Amino acid sequence: MIRFRQIEAFRCLMSCGTTVAAARRMHITQPAISRLIADLEEDLGFRLFNRTKGRMEPTTAAIRFQRAVEENFLGLERLRQAAETIRTDENEGLAIACMPVLSTSLLPHILKEFFKLRPDVPVKIDTVGNAEVMVKLQDLKVDVAISLTIPAIAGIEVEPLLEAPALCAMRADHPLAAREVITPQDLAEETVIGWMPNYPLSQNQEDKYFGHAGVYPHYTIRTHTSHTRYAMVAHGFGVSIVEPFASELWQYQGVITRPFVTESRHSYVLAYPSSGSRSAILQDFRRATLRVVNDKTLLPWAIPLTQE
C-alpha cells in the first residue's frame, strides 16, 4: 500500500537530485530516504531509480510516475494547508478575499452589519485582484469572496449579488462636467484611462463601452484597478469609465462622475469554495451582505440580484 511519506520522499529526491539533499529537506536521515524509496518501488512493482556509483538515477518509469504524482499531489497539499490553517487558528474566524475597490467601499458597510450578528468573530481581509480571488478560493485560503463576476470554474461556487451602472469619471473642472449624462460619442476626442489588454476579466472592455458606437478614444494610461483609474483622473490624465463604489471616496479629490450611456453593467458575486456545507458564521456574513446590497439608502444605484 502506497504511503504519503513514500510519495513525499520520491518528490524530494526527484527535485533535489541526491538522497543527501532530499533527506535534508525532509529532516530525516539518508538511509531513511533510501528505505522509503525502496519500499515505494516494492509497492509499485517497478524500479524508479538505477543505483550507479552511489547515485540514484531516475528511470523512464520514474519520469512517467512523477507526472502522475504532480497532478495528484496538489490536492493533498491543499488539504494540508487547510488543516494547518484550522490547527493554528485559536478561534473560528472568517477569511474574506475582496477586490481593492470593494474592500474600501462596500466591505466596511457589510462588516458593520456582520459584527451586529457576530461581534466576537475575528475577520481576515485579503485584498487581491479578481484573478487572485479565484486562486484563493480554489486553494481554500479564504471562506468567501466578493468580486466581479467570475467564470464557471472547478472548485468555486458563485452566487449573483448585484449589478451596478457604469459611470464616467472626470475632474470637476472638465468641460464634460456640465453634462448630465455622457455618451460614447462625447468621448471620441477625449483621452481615456483605459484597461490592460489581455488582463483576465477585463478583456474587451473597450469594445463593450465604445465598439457598438464606432468610437475609438485615445489611451495614454491603462490599468486593471478601479482606484488607479480614479487616481489618474484626479491628477488630470484624462477621463475614465468606472464603477460607482469608489465615487464618493474620490469626490474629495476633485473627481466627479456622470452616468455613462451603455447597456453594459458591472456584475458582482459572492463566491465560495465548493466544499459542501457552509458554517453558521459564513451564513451570517451572507445575511449581512444582502442587507447592505438591498439597502437603497446605502446603494441607491445598485440592482440587487438576490433578496435577503
Short mmCIF file of C-alpha atoms in Angstrom, two decimals:
data_model
loop_
_atom_site.label_atom_id
_atom_site.label_comp_id
_atom_site.label_asym_id
_atom_site.label_seq_id
_atom_site.Cartn_x
_atom_site.Cartn_y
_atom_site.Cartn_z
CA MET A 1 0.00 0.00 0.00
CA ILE A 2 1.49 3.33 -1.11
CA ARG A 3 2.02 5.74 1.79
CA PHE A 4 2.10 9.53 1.64
CA ARG A 5 5.59 9.62 3.16
CA GLN A 6 6.89 7.46 0.31
CA ILE A 7 5.48 9.85 -2.29
CA GLU A 8 6.90 12.83 -0.42
CA ALA A 9 10.33 11.18 -0.43
CA PHE A 10 10.03 10.44 -4.15
CA ARG A 11 9.14 14.07 -4.95
CA CYS A 12 12.02 15.38 -2.85
CA LEU A 13 14.51 13.03 -4.48
CA MET A 14 13.33 13.90 -7.98
CA SER A 15 13.61 17.64 -7.30
CA CYS A 16 16.83 17.58 -5.21
CA GLY A 17 18.73 15.00 -7.25
CA THR A 18 20.52 13.32 -4.33
CA THR A 19 19.45 11.37 -1.28
CA VAL A 20 21.55 13.67 0.92
CA ALA A 21 19.70 16.80 -0.24
CA ALA A 22 16.33 15.05 -0.10
CA ALA A 23 16.99 13.84 3.44
CA ARG A 24 17.99 17.35 4.50
CA ARG A 25 14.77 18.79 3.07
CA MET A 26 12.63 16.19 4.83
CA HIS A 27 14.65 16.41 8.07
CA ILE A 28 15.37 12.68 8.10
CA THR A 29 18.48 10.55 7.53
CA GLN A 30 19.84 9.46 4.17
CA PRO A 31 19.20 5.75 4.91
CA ALA A 32 15.58 6.64 5.75
CA ILE A 33 15.16 8.21 2.28
CA SER A 34 16.66 5.11 0.64
CA ARG A 35 14.35 2.87 2.65
CA LEU A 36 11.24 4.90 1.69
CA ILE A 37 12.18 4.74 -2.00
CA ALA A 38 12.89 1.01 -1.83
CA ASP A 39 9.53 0.39 -0.14
CA LEU A 40 7.78 2.52 -2.77
CA GLU A 41 9.41 0.55 -5.60
CA GLU A 42 8.31 -2.69 -3.96
CA ASP A 43 4.73 -1.45 -3.62
CA LEU A 44 4.66 -0.17 -7.20
CA GLY A 45 6.21 -3.26 -8.72
CA PHE A 46 8.78 -1.43 -10.88
CA ARG A 47 12.13 0.30 -10.45
CA LEU A 48 12.20 4.08 -10.05
CA PHE A 49 15.95 4.60 -9.77
CA ASN A 50 19.10 2.94 -11.03
CA ARG A 51 21.80 2.76 -8.37
CA THR A 52 25.15 3.56 -10.05
CA LYS A 53 28.32 4.54 -8.18
CA GLY A 54 26.40 5.65 -5.14
CA ARG A 55 23.99 7.81 -7.13
CA MET A 56 20.30 7.22 -7.83
CA GLU A 57 19.43 7.99 -11.44
CA PRO A 58 15.69 8.19 -12.26
CA THR A 59 14.40 5.64 -14.75
CA THR A 60 11.96 6.36 -17.58
CA ALA A 61 9.27 4.87 -15.36
CA ALA A 62 10.16 7.41 -12.64
CA ILE A 63 9.69 10.29 -15.09
CA ARG A 64 6.29 8.98 -16.10
CA PHE A 65 5.30 8.34 -12.49
CA GLN A 66 6.41 11.85 -11.48
CA ARG A 67 3.87 13.38 -13.89
CA ALA A 68 1.06 11.44 -12.24
CA VAL A 69 2.33 12.34 -8.78
CA GLU A 70 2.44 16.08 -9.53
CA GLU A 71 -1.08 16.01 -10.97
CA ASN A 72 -2.48 14.49 -7.79
CA PHE A 73 -0.16 15.87 -5.12
CA LEU A 74 -1.59 19.41 -5.38
CA GLY A 75 -4.88 18.22 -3.92
CA LEU A 76 -3.08 16.73 -0.92
CA GLU A 77 -1.10 19.94 -0.44
CA ARG A 78 -4.34 21.92 -0.33
CA LEU A 79 -5.70 19.59 2.31
CA ARG A 80 -2.54 20.02 4.37
CA GLN A 81 -2.73 23.81 4.03
CA ALA A 82 -6.37 23.79 5.12
CA ALA A 83 -5.50 21.59 8.10
CA GLU A 84 -2.66 23.92 9.06
CA THR A 85 -4.99 26.91 8.92
CA ILE A 86 -7.55 25.17 11.11
CA ARG A 87 -4.87 23.99 13.55
CA THR A 88 -3.27 27.42 14.01
CA ASP A 89 -6.50 29.41 14.34
CA GLU A 90 -7.32 29.69 18.03
CA ASN A 91 -10.82 30.97 17.31
CA GLU A 92 -13.08 30.17 14.41
CA GLY A 93 -12.96 33.23 12.20
CA LEU A 94 -13.82 34.40 8.73
CA ALA A 95 -11.33 34.89 5.90
CA ILE A 96 -12.53 37.15 3.08
CA ALA A 97 -10.99 37.84 -0.33
CA CYS A 98 -12.06 41.14 -1.80
CA MET A 99 -11.16 43.43 -4.68
CA PRO A 100 -9.38 46.64 -3.57
CA VAL A 101 -12.20 48.96 -4.58
CA LEU A 102 -14.78 46.85 -2.72
CA SER A 103 -12.63 46.49 0.39
CA THR A 104 -12.61 50.29 0.80
CA SER A 105 -16.24 50.94 -0.06
CA LEU A 106 -18.71 48.05 0.16
CA LEU A 107 -16.98 45.77 2.67
CA PRO A 108 -16.91 48.23 5.63
CA HIS A 109 -20.72 48.53 5.44
CA ILE A 110 -21.05 44.74 5.32
CA LEU A 111 -18.78 44.26 8.32
CA LYS A 112 -20.81 46.74 10.36
CA GLU A 113 -23.85 44.55 9.82
CA PHE A 114 -21.87 41.35 10.33
CA PHE A 115 -20.48 42.44 13.71
CA LYS A 116 -24.03 43.12 14.90
CA LEU A 117 -24.59 39.39 14.44
CA ARG A 118 -21.10 38.16 15.37
CA PRO A 119 -19.30 40.81 17.45
CA ASP A 120 -16.52 38.49 18.62
CA VAL A 121 -15.60 36.75 15.37
CA PRO A 122 -12.13 37.65 14.03
CA VAL A 123 -12.06 38.63 10.36
CA LYS A 124 -9.15 38.45 7.92
CA ILE A 125 -9.35 40.50 4.71
CA ASP A 126 -7.21 39.53 1.73
CA THR A 127 -7.31 42.41 -0.75
CA VAL A 128 -6.49 40.98 -4.18
CA GLY A 129 -7.47 41.25 -7.81
CA ASN A 130 -10.10 39.06 -9.40
CA ALA A 131 -7.63 36.55 -10.81
CA GLU A 132 -6.10 36.08 -7.35
CA VAL A 133 -9.58 35.76 -5.84
CA MET A 134 -10.13 32.56 -7.81
CA VAL A 135 -6.80 31.10 -6.68
CA LYS A 136 -7.55 31.91 -3.03
CA LEU A 137 -10.91 30.16 -3.26
CA GLN A 138 -9.56 27.08 -5.01
CA ASP A 139 -6.70 26.77 -2.52
CA LEU A 140 -9.13 27.08 0.42
CA LYS A 141 -7.23 30.13 1.68
CA VAL A 142 -10.47 32.09 2.21
CA ASP A 143 -14.04 31.26 3.18
CA VAL A 144 -15.77 33.73 0.87
CA ALA A 145 -15.00 36.33 -1.75
CA ILE A 146 -16.71 39.44 -3.10
CA SER A 147 -15.71 40.16 -6.65
CA LEU A 148 -16.72 40.92 -10.19
CA THR A 149 -18.44 38.06 -11.94
CA ILE A 150 -16.02 35.18 -12.43
CA PRO A 151 -16.31 32.39 -15.00
CA ALA A 152 -17.53 28.94 -14.09
CA ILE A 153 -14.52 27.10 -12.72
CA ALA A 154 -13.95 23.90 -10.79
CA GLY A 155 -13.81 24.31 -7.02
CA ILE A 156 -15.80 27.56 -6.84
CA GLU A 157 -19.50 28.24 -6.27
CA VAL A 158 -20.88 31.61 -7.32
CA GLU A 159 -23.96 33.48 -6.10
CA PRO A 160 -25.08 36.59 -8.08
CA LEU A 161 -25.06 39.63 -5.80
CA LEU A 162 -25.76 42.89 -7.60
CA GLU A 163 -25.38 44.90 -10.77
CA ALA A 164 -24.03 48.45 -10.85
CA PRO A 165 -24.19 51.06 -13.62
CA ALA A 166 -21.14 52.32 -15.45
CA LEU A 167 -20.10 55.90 -14.74
CA CYS A 168 -17.80 58.35 -16.46
CA ALA A 169 -15.29 59.92 -14.06
CA MET A 170 -13.68 63.31 -14.70
CA ARG A 171 -12.25 66.27 -12.86
CA ALA A 172 -14.81 68.82 -11.67
CA ASP A 173 -13.28 71.44 -13.98
CA HIS A 174 -13.53 69.25 -17.09
CA PRO A 175 -15.76 70.64 -19.91
CA LEU A 176 -17.90 67.48 -19.85
CA ALA A 177 -18.78 68.11 -16.20
CA ALA A 178 -21.58 70.42 -17.37
CA ARG A 179 -23.42 67.48 -18.95
CA GLU A 180 -25.97 65.37 -17.09
CA VAL A 181 -25.03 62.15 -18.90
CA ILE A 182 -22.07 61.10 -21.03
CA THR A 183 -22.36 59.14 -24.27
CA PRO A 184 -19.64 57.21 -26.11
CA GLN A 185 -19.66 59.91 -28.79
CA ASP A 186 -18.81 62.51 -26.14
CA LEU A 187 -15.50 60.73 -25.55
CA ALA A 188 -14.48 60.37 -29.20
CA GLU A 189 -11.88 63.14 -28.90
CA GLU A 190 -11.05 62.60 -25.23
CA THR A 191 -8.06 60.93 -23.57
CA VAL A 192 -9.42 57.94 -21.66
CA ILE A 193 -7.75 55.99 -18.85
CA GLY A 194 -8.17 52.51 -20.29
CA TRP A 195 -7.85 48.85 -19.39
CA MET A 196 -4.93 46.46 -19.51
CA PRO A 197 -5.10 44.36 -22.67
CA ASN A 198 -5.48 40.62 -22.17
CA TYR A 199 -5.94 41.03 -18.41
CA PRO A 200 -8.30 38.36 -17.00
CA LEU A 201 -11.88 39.57 -16.59
CA SER A 202 -11.22 42.96 -18.21
CA GLN A 203 -10.86 41.86 -21.79
CA ASN A 204 -12.92 43.59 -24.48
CA GLN A 205 -13.81 46.48 -22.17
CA GLU A 206 -13.13 48.95 -24.96
CA ASP A 207 -15.45 47.11 -27.36
CA LYS A 208 -18.07 46.78 -24.64
CA TYR A 209 -18.24 50.51 -23.96
CA PHE A 210 -17.31 52.03 -27.33
CA GLY A 211 -17.26 49.40 -30.08
CA HIS A 212 -21.00 49.42 -30.73
CA ALA A 213 -20.87 53.19 -31.22
CA GLY A 214 -17.88 53.12 -33.55
CA VAL A 215 -15.92 55.31 -31.14
CA TYR A 216 -12.21 54.78 -30.51
CA PRO A 217 -10.88 57.12 -27.79
CA HIS A 218 -7.22 57.93 -27.27
CA TYR A 219 -5.49 55.97 -24.46
CA THR A 220 -2.29 57.08 -22.73
CA ILE A 221 -2.61 55.08 -19.50
CA ARG A 222 -4.04 51.60 -18.98
CA THR A 223 -4.65 49.79 -15.70
CA HIS A 224 -6.78 46.97 -14.30
CA THR A 225 -7.76 48.57 -10.98
CA SER A 226 -10.60 50.99 -10.40
CA HIS A 227 -8.81 53.03 -7.73
CA THR A 228 -5.91 53.62 -10.12
CA ARG A 229 -8.29 54.87 -12.83
CA TYR A 230 -9.88 57.27 -10.33
CA ALA A 231 -6.40 58.44 -9.23
CA MET A 232 -5.28 59.10 -12.80
CA VAL A 233 -8.46 61.10 -13.40
CA ALA A 234 -7.86 63.10 -10.21
CA HIS A 235 -4.41 64.07 -11.48
CA GLY A 236 -5.74 65.26 -14.81
CA PHE A 237 -4.57 62.48 -17.11
CA GLY A 238 -7.98 62.03 -18.70
CA VAL A 239 -11.45 60.63 -18.08
CA SER A 240 -12.40 57.01 -17.41
CA ILE A 241 -15.31 54.59 -17.28
CA VAL A 242 -15.59 53.40 -13.69
CA GLU A 243 -17.77 51.52 -11.22
CA PRO A 244 -19.76 53.62 -8.69
CA PHE A 245 -18.47 52.13 -5.41
CA ALA A 246 -15.48 54.45 -5.05
CA SER A 247 -17.07 57.58 -6.47
CA GLU A 248 -17.86 59.02 -3.03
CA LEU A 249 -14.30 58.45 -1.83
CA TRP A 250 -12.77 60.22 -4.83
CA GLN A 251 -15.08 63.21 -4.90
CA TYR A 252 -12.95 64.67 -2.11
CA GLN A 253 -10.05 64.60 -4.58
CA GLY A 254 -11.94 66.67 -7.13
CA VAL A 255 -13.35 63.78 -9.15
CA ILE A 256 -16.99 63.80 -10.19
CA THR A 257 -18.99 61.17 -12.04
CA ARG A 258 -21.80 61.22 -14.56
CA PRO A 259 -23.95 58.33 -15.83
CA PHE A 260 -22.44 56.72 -18.91
CA VAL A 261 -24.90 55.66 -21.61
CA THR A 262 -24.29 51.96 -22.16
CA GLU A 263 -26.20 48.71 -21.86
CA SER A 264 -23.24 47.12 -20.06
CA ARG A 265 -23.24 46.88 -16.29
CA HIS A 266 -20.76 45.82 -13.65
CA SER A 267 -21.89 42.50 -12.15
CA TYR A 268 -20.71 41.33 -8.72
CA VAL A 269 -20.94 38.00 -6.94
CA LEU A 270 -20.39 36.23 -3.66
CA ALA A 271 -18.10 33.26 -4.27
CA TYR A 272 -17.33 30.28 -2.07
CA PRO A 273 -15.07 27.22 -2.22
CA SER A 274 -17.04 24.20 -3.41
CA SER A 275 -16.64 22.37 -0.13
CA GLY A 276 -20.17 21.40 0.78
CA SER A 277 -21.96 22.89 3.78
CA ARG A 278 -21.33 26.47 4.92
CA SER A 279 -20.73 27.41 8.53
CA ALA A 280 -23.17 29.45 10.59
CA ILE A 281 -20.61 32.28 10.60
CA LEU A 282 -20.50 32.27 6.81
CA GLN A 283 -24.29 32.26 6.64
CA ASP A 284 -24.37 35.35 8.87
CA PHE A 285 -21.83 37.09 6.63
CA ARG A 286 -24.04 36.35 3.63
CA ARG A 287 -27.04 37.71 5.55
CA ALA A 288 -25.14 40.92 6.38
CA THR A 289 -24.05 41.29 2.76
CA LEU A 290 -27.59 41.01 1.44
CA ARG A 291 -28.85 43.54 3.96
CA VAL A 292 -26.36 46.10 2.64
CA VAL A 293 -26.94 45.29 -1.01
CA ASN A 294 -30.70 45.68 -0.59
CA ASP A 295 -30.42 48.92 1.41
CA LYS A 296 -31.33 51.72 -1.02
CA THR A 297 -30.10 54.37 1.40
CA LEU A 298 -26.57 52.95 1.14
CA LEU A 299 -26.52 51.83 -2.50
CA PRO A 300 -29.30 53.71 -4.29
CA TRP A 301 -27.90 52.82 -7.73
CA ALA A 302 -27.49 49.09 -7.07
CA ILE A 303 -29.69 46.45 -8.67
CA PRO A 304 -29.82 43.54 -6.16
CA LEU A 305 -29.79 40.09 -7.73
CA THR A 306 -30.52 38.18 -4.50
CA GLN A 307 -33.02 39.08 -1.80
CA GLU A 308 -32.24 38.78 1.92
#
